mmCIF file of C-alpha atoms in Angstrom:
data_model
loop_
_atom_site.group_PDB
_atom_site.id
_atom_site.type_symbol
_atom_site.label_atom_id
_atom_site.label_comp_id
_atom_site.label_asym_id
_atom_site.label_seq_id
_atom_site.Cartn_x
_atom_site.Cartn_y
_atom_site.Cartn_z
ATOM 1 C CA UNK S 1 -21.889 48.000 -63.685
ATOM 2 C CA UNK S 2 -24.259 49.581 -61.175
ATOM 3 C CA UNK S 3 -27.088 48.135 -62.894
ATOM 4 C CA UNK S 4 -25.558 44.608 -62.357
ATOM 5 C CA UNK S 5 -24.755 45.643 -58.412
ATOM 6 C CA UNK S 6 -28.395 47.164 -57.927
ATOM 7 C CA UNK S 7 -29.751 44.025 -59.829
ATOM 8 C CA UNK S 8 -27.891 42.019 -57.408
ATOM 9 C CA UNK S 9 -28.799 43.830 -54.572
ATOM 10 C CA UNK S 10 -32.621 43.054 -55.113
ATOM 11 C CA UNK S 11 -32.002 39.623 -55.992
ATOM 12 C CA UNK S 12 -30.743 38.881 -52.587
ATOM 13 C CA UNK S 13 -33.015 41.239 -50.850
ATOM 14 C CA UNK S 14 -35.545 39.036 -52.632
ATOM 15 C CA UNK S 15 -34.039 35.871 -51.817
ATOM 16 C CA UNK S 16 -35.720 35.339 -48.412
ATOM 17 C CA UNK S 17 -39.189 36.415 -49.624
ATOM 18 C CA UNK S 18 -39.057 33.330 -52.500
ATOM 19 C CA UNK S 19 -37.917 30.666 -49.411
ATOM 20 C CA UNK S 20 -40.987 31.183 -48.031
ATOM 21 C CA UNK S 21 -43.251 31.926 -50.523
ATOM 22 C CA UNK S 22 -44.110 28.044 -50.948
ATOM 23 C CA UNK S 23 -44.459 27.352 -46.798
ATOM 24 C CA UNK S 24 -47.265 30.460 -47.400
ATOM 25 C CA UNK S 25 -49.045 28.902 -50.333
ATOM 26 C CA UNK S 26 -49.595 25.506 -48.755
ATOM 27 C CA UNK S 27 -50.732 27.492 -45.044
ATOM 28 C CA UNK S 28 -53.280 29.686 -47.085
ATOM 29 C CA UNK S 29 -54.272 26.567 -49.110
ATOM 30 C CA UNK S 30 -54.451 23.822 -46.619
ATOM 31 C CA UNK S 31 -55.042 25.948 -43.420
ATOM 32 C CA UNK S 32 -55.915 29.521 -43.620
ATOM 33 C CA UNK S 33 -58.582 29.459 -46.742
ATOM 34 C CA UNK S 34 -60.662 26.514 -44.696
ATOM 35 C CA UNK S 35 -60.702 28.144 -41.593
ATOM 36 C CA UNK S 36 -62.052 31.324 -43.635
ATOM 37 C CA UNK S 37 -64.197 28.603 -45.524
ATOM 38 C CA UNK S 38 -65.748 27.015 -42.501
ATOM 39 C CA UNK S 39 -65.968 30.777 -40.623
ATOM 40 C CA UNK S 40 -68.045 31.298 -43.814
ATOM 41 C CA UNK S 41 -70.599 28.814 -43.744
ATOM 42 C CA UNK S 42 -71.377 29.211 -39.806
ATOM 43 C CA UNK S 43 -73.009 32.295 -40.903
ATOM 44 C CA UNK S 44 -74.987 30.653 -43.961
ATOM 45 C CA UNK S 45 -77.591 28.197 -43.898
ATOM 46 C CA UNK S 46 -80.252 26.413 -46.442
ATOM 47 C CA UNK S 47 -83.510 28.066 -47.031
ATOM 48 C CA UNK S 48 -86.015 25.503 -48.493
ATOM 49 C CA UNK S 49 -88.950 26.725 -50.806
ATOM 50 C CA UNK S 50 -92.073 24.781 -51.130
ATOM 51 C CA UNK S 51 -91.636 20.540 -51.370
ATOM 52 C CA UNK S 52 -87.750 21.371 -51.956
ATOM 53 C CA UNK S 53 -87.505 20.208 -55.079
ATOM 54 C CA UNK S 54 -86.739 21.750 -58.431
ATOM 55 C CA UNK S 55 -84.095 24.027 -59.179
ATOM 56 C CA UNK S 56 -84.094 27.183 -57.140
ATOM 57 C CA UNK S 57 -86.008 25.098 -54.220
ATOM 58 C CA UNK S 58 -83.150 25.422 -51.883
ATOM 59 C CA UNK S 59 -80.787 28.400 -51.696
ATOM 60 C CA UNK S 60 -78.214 29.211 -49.553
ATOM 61 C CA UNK S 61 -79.280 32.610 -47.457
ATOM 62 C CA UNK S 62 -77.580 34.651 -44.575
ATOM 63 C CA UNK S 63 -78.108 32.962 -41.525
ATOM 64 C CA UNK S 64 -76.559 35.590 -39.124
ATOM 65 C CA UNK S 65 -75.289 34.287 -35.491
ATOM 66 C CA UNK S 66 -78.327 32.092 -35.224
ATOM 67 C CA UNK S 67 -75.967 28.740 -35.354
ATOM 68 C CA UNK S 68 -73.424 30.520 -32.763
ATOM 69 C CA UNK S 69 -76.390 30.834 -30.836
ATOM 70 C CA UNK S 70 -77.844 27.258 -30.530
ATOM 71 C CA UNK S 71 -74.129 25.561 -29.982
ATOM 72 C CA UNK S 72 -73.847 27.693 -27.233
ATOM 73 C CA UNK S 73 -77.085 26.916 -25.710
ATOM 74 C CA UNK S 74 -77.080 23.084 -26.800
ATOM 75 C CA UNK S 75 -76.795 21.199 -23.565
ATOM 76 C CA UNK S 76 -75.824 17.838 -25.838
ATOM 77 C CA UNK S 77 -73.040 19.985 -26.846
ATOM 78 C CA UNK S 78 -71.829 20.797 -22.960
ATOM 79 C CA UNK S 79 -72.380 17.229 -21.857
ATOM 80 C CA UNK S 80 -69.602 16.220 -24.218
ATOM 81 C CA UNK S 81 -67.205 19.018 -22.776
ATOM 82 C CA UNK S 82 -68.004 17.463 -19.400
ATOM 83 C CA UNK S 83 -66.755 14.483 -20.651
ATOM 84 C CA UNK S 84 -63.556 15.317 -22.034
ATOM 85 C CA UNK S 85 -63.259 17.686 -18.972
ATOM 86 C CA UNK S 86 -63.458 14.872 -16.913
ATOM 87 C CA UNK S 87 -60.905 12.458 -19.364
ATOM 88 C CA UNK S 88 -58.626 15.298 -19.100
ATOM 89 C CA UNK S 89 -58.333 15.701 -15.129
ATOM 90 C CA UNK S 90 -56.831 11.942 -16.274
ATOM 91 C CA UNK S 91 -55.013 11.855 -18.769
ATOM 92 C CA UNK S 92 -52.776 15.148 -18.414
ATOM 93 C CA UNK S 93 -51.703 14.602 -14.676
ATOM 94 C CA UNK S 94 -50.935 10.892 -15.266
ATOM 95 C CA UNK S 95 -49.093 10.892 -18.582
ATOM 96 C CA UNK S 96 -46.997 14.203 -17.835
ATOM 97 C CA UNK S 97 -46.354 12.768 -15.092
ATOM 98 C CA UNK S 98 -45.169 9.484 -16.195
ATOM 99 C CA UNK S 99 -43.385 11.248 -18.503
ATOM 100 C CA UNK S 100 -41.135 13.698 -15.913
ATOM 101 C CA UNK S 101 -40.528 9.983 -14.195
ATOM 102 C CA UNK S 102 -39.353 8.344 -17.238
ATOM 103 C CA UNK S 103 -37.014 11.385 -17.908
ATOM 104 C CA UNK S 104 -35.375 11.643 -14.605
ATOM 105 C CA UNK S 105 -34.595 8.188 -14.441
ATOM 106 C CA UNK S 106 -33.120 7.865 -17.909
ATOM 107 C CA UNK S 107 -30.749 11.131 -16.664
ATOM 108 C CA UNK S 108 -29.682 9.307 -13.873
ATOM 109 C CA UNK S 109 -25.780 8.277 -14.284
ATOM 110 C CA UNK S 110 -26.468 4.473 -13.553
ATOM 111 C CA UNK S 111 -28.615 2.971 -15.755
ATOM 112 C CA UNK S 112 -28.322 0.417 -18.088
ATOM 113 C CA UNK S 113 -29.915 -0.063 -21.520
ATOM 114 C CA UNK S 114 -30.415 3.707 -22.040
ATOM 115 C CA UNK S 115 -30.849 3.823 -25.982
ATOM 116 C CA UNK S 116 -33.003 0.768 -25.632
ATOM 117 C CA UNK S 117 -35.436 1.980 -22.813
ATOM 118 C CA UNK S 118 -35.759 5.640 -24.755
ATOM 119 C CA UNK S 119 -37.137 3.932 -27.937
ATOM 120 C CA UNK S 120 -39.264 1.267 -25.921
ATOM 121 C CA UNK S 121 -41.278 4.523 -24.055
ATOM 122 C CA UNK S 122 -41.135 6.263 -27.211
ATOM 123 C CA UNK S 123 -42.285 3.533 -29.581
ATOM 124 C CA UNK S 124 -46.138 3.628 -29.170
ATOM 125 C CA UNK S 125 -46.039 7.669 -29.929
ATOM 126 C CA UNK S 126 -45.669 6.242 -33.444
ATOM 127 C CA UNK S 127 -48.311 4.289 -33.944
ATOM 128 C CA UNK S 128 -51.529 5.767 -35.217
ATOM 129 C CA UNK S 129 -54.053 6.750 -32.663
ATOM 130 C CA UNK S 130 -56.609 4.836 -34.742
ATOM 131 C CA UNK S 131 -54.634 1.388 -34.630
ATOM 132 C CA UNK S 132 -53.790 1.818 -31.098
ATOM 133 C CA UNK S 133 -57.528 2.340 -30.070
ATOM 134 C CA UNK S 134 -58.272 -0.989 -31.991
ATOM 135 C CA UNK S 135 -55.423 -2.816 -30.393
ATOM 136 C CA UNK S 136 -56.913 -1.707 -26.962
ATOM 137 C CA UNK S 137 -60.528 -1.812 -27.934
ATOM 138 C CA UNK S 138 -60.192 -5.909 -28.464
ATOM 139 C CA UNK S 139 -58.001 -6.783 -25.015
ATOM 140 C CA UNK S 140 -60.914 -4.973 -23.557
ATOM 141 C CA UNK S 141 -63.071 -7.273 -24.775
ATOM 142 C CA UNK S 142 -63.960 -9.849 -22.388
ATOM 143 C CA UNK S 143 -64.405 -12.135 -25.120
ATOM 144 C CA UNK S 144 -61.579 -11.770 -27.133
ATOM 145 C CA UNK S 145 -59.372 -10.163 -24.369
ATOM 146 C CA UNK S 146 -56.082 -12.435 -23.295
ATOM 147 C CA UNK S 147 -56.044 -10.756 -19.976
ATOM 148 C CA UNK S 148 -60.029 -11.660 -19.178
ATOM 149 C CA UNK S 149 -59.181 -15.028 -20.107
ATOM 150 C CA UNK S 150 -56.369 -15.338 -17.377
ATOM 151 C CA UNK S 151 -58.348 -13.459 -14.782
ATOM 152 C CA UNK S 152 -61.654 -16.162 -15.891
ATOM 153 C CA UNK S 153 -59.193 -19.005 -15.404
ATOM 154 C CA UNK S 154 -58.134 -17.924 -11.872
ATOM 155 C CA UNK S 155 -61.355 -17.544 -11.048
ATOM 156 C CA UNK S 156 -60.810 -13.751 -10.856
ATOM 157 C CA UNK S 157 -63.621 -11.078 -11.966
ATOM 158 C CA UNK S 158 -62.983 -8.958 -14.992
ATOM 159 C CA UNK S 159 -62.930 -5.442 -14.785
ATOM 160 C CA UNK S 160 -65.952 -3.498 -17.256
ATOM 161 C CA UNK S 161 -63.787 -1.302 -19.288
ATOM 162 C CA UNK S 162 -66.368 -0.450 -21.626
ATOM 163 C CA UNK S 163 -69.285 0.652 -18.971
ATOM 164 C CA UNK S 164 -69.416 3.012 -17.094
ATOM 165 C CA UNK S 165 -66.490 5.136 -15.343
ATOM 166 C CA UNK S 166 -64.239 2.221 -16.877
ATOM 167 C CA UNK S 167 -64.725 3.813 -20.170
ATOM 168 C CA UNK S 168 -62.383 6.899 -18.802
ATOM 169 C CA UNK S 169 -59.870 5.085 -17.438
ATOM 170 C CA UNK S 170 -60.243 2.508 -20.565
ATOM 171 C CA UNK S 171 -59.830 5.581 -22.851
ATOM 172 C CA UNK S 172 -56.962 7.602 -20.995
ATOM 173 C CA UNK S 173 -55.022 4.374 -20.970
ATOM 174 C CA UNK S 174 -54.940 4.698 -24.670
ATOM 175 C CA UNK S 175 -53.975 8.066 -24.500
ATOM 176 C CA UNK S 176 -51.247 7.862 -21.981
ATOM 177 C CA UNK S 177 -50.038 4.820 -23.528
ATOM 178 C CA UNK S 178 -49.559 6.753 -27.013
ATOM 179 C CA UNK S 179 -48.318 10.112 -25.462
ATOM 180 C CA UNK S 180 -45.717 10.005 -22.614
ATOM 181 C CA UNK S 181 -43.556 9.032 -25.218
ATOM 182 C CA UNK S 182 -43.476 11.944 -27.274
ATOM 183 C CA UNK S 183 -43.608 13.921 -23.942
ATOM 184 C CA UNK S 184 -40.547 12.271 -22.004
ATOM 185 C CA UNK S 185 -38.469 13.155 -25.472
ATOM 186 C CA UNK S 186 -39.122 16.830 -25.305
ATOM 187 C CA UNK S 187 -38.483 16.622 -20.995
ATOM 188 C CA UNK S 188 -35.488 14.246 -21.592
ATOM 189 C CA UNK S 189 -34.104 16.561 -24.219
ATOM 190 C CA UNK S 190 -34.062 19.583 -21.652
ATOM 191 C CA UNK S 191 -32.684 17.296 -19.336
ATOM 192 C CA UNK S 192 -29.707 16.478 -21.690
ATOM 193 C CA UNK S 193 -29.017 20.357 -21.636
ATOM 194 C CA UNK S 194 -27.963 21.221 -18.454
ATOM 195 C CA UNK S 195 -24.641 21.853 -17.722
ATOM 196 C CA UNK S 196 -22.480 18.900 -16.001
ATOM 197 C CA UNK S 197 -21.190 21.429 -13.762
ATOM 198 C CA UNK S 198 -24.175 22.331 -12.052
ATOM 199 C CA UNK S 199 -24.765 18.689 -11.012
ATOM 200 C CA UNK S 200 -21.305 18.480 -10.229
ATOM 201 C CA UNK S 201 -21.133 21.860 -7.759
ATOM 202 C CA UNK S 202 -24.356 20.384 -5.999
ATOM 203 C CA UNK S 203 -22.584 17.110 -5.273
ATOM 204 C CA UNK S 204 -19.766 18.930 -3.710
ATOM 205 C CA UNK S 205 -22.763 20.235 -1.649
ATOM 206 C CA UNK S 206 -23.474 17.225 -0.463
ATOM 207 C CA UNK S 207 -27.320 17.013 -2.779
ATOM 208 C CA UNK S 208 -28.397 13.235 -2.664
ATOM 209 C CA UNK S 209 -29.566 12.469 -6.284
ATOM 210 C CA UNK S 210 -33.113 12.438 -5.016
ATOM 211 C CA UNK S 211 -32.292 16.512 -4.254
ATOM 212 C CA UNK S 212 -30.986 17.152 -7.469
ATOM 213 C CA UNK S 213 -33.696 15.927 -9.303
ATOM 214 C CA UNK S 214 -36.244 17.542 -7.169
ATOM 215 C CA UNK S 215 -34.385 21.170 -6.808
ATOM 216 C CA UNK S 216 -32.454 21.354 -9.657
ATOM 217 C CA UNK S 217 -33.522 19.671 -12.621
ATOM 218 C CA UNK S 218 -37.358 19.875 -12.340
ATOM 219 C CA UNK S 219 -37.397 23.418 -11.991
ATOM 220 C CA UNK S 220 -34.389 23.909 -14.371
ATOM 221 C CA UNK S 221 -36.773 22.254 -17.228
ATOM 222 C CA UNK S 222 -39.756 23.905 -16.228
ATOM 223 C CA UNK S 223 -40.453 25.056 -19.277
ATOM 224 C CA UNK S 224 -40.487 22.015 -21.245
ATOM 225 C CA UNK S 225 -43.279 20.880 -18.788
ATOM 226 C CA UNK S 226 -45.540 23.670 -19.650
ATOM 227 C CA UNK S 227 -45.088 23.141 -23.050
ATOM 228 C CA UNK S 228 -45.763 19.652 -22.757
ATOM 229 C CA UNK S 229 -48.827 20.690 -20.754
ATOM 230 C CA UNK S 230 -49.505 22.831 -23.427
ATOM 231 C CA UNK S 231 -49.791 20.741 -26.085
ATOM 232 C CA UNK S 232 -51.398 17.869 -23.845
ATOM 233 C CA UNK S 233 -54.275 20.351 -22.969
ATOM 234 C CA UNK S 234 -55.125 20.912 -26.801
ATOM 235 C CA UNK S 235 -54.584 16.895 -27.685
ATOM 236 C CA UNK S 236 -57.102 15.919 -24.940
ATOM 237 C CA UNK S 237 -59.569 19.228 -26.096
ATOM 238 C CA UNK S 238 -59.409 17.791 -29.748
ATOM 239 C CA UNK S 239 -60.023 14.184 -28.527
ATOM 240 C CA UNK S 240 -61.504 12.206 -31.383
ATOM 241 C CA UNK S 241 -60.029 8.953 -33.051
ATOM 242 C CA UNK S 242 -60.103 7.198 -29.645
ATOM 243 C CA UNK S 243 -64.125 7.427 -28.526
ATOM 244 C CA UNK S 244 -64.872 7.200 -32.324
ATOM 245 C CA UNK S 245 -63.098 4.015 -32.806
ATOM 246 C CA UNK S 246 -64.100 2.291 -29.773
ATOM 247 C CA UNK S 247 -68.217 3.593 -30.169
ATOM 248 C CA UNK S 248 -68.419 0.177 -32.554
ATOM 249 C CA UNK S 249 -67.376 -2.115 -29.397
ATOM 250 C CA UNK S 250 -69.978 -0.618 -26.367
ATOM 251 C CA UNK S 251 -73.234 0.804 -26.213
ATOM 252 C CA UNK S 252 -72.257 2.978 -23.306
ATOM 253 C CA UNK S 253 -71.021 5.833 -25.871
ATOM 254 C CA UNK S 254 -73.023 8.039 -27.685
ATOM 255 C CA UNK S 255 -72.043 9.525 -31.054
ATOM 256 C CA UNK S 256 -71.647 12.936 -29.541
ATOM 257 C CA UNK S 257 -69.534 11.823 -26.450
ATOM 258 C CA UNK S 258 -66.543 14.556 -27.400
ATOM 259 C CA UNK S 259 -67.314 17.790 -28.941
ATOM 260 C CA UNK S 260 -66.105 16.938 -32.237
ATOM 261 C CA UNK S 261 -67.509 14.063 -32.260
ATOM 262 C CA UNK S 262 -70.632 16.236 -32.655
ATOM 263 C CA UNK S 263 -69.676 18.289 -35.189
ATOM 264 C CA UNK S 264 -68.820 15.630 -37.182
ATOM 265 C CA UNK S 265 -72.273 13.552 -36.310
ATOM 266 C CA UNK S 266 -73.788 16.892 -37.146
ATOM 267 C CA UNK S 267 -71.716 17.586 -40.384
ATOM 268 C CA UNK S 268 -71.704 14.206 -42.158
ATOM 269 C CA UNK S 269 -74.712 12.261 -40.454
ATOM 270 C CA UNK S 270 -77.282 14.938 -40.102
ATOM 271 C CA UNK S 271 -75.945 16.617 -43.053
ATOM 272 C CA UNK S 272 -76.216 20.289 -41.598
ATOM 273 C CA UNK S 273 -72.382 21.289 -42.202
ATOM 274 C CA UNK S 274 -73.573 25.037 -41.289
ATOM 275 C CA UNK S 275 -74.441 24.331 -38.036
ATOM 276 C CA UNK S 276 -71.356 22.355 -37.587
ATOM 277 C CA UNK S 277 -68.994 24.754 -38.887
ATOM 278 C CA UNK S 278 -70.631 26.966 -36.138
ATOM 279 C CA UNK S 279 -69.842 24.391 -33.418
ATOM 280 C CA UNK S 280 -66.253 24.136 -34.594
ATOM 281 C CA UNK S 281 -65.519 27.466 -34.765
ATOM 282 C CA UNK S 282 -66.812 27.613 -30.788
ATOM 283 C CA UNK S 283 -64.494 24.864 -30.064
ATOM 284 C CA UNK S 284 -61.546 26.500 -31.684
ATOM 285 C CA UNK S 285 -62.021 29.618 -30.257
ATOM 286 C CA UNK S 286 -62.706 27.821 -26.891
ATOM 287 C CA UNK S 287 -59.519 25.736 -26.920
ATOM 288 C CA UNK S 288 -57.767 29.246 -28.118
ATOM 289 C CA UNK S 289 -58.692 31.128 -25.188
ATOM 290 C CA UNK S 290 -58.376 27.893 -22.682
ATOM 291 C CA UNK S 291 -54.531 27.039 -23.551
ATOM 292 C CA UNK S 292 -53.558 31.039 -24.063
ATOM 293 C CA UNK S 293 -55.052 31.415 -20.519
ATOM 294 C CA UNK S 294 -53.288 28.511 -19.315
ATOM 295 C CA UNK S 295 -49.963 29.273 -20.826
ATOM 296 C CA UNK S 296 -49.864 32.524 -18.999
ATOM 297 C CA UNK S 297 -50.831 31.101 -16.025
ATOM 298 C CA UNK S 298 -47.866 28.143 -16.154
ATOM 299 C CA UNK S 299 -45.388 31.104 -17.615
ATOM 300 C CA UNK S 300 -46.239 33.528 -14.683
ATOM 301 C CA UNK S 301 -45.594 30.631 -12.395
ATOM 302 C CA UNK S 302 -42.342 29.888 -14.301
ATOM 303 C CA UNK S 303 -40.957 32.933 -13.794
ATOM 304 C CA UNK S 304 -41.738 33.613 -10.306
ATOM 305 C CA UNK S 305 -40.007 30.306 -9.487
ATOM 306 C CA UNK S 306 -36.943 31.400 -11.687
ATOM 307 C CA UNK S 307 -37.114 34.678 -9.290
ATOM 308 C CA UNK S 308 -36.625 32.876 -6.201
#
């Protein structure tokens, strides 16, 4: 009988461990082992013998920080960080913003056609960033765009969307267009979760709803807005499908205009995954220590506001 109770007694002890033995297999498999893979081969690269050919003409030899070294020092490499430096100081202010706006005013008490107006701003979140940067790409188009045609009929000039400082503010239409959505859920959601009693003791107080919104319910979800910063900081960082899919339509972007748009011209054009497995680990590391500084920074803030 104790044998049966101490056999038990593991079994559920046990029980947890075998939940989440699957969620670890697939993380080591699909996340952890090519990290450790790519961390690898940044420190690796191809040593070529003679003419390079024959077997034994190439080998794989240690290549120590020597890749580390030139992604650092690659100025092709900063000019793209520029760039999505510069397409961020547009794209974060703009959509979270939209997004806080879009929140309030679906909280306020009299509005009509909530349900429907939530799924209209969230709606575009679910389309692929891919098929939204083609729909885009083609109404930018003066030839094939709908809105040049109107502005060509009235006799109105076109703005260049593709050229020049258009192409940011063609590109961070695309990505405010996909992500407010996404972001006015999560700010919404905290919204949702304040207490009816607060609003209702502030009224008493005589707060206009233009006072409540600015005293009480922006800084009561505070921290959904730095989380939605948060994540908005590594999305624009990782920037990809977007300048990729509209390079076809201009010839005012290179194919290293974002970071990883380099590493993957470097990886699967030139062929030299070593090197690029360098340049990604930089970038990871980089967006690591950007958002961790950054997320202090908005939590310290937080909390100092919660103090007052």
């Amino acid at each position: 009988m104790s044998s049966s109770i101490r056999r038990r007694s593991y079994g559920v002890k046990a029980a947890p461990y075998g939940f989440l033995a699957p969620a670890v297999v697939l993380f080591s498999l699909f996340f952890a082992l090519p990290i450790g893979y790519a961390v690898w081969l940044s420190f690796r690269r191809i040593e070529v013998k003679g003419l390079g050919l024959g077997k034994g003409a190439r080998d794989e030899v240690w290549a120590g920080l020597s890749h580390y070294t030139a992604a650092l020092t690659d100025a092709e490499l900063g000019h793209g960080a520029l760039r999505v430096l510069g397409y961020g100081l547009i794209v974060v202010p703009v959509m979270l913003g939209l997004a806080l706006l879009f929140a309030l005013l679906l909280d306020a008490e009299r509005v009509r056609g909530r349900s429907f107006s939530r799924l209209a701003i969230f709606l575009p979140y679910a389309i692929p960033g891919v098929i939204a940067a083609l729909l885009w790409g083609f109404l930018y188009l003066p030839d094939v765009s709908p809105f040049h045609y109107v502005l060509d009929t009235a006799g109105l000039p076109g703005p260049e969307l593709l050229h020049g400082g258009g192409l940011y503010a063609a590109m961070a239409n695309i990505a405010v267009w996909g992500g407010t959505g996404f972001n006015m859920i999560v700010i919404y959601t905290s919204l949702r979760s304040i207490p009816a009693e607060v609003y209702e003791a502030a009224k008493l107080d005589g707060a206009t709803p233009l006072q409540i919104a600015l005293r009480i319910k922006i800084p009561m979800v505070a921290p959904s807005l730095v989380l939605t910063f948060f994540f908005s900081v590594i999305a624009t960082l990782q920037v990809f499908s977007e300048p990729t899919t509209l390079k076809p339509l201009t010839n005012a972007m290179s194919t290293t205009w974002s970071p990883l748009m380099k590493v993957y011209n470097d990886a699967f054009v030139g062929g030299n995954v070593y090197a690029a497995s360098a340049t990604a680990v930089v970038l990871a590391l980089a967006t690591f220590a950007l958002s961790f500084a950054l997320l202090r920074v908005a939590n310290s803030g937080t909390r100092k506001g919660g103090a007052r």
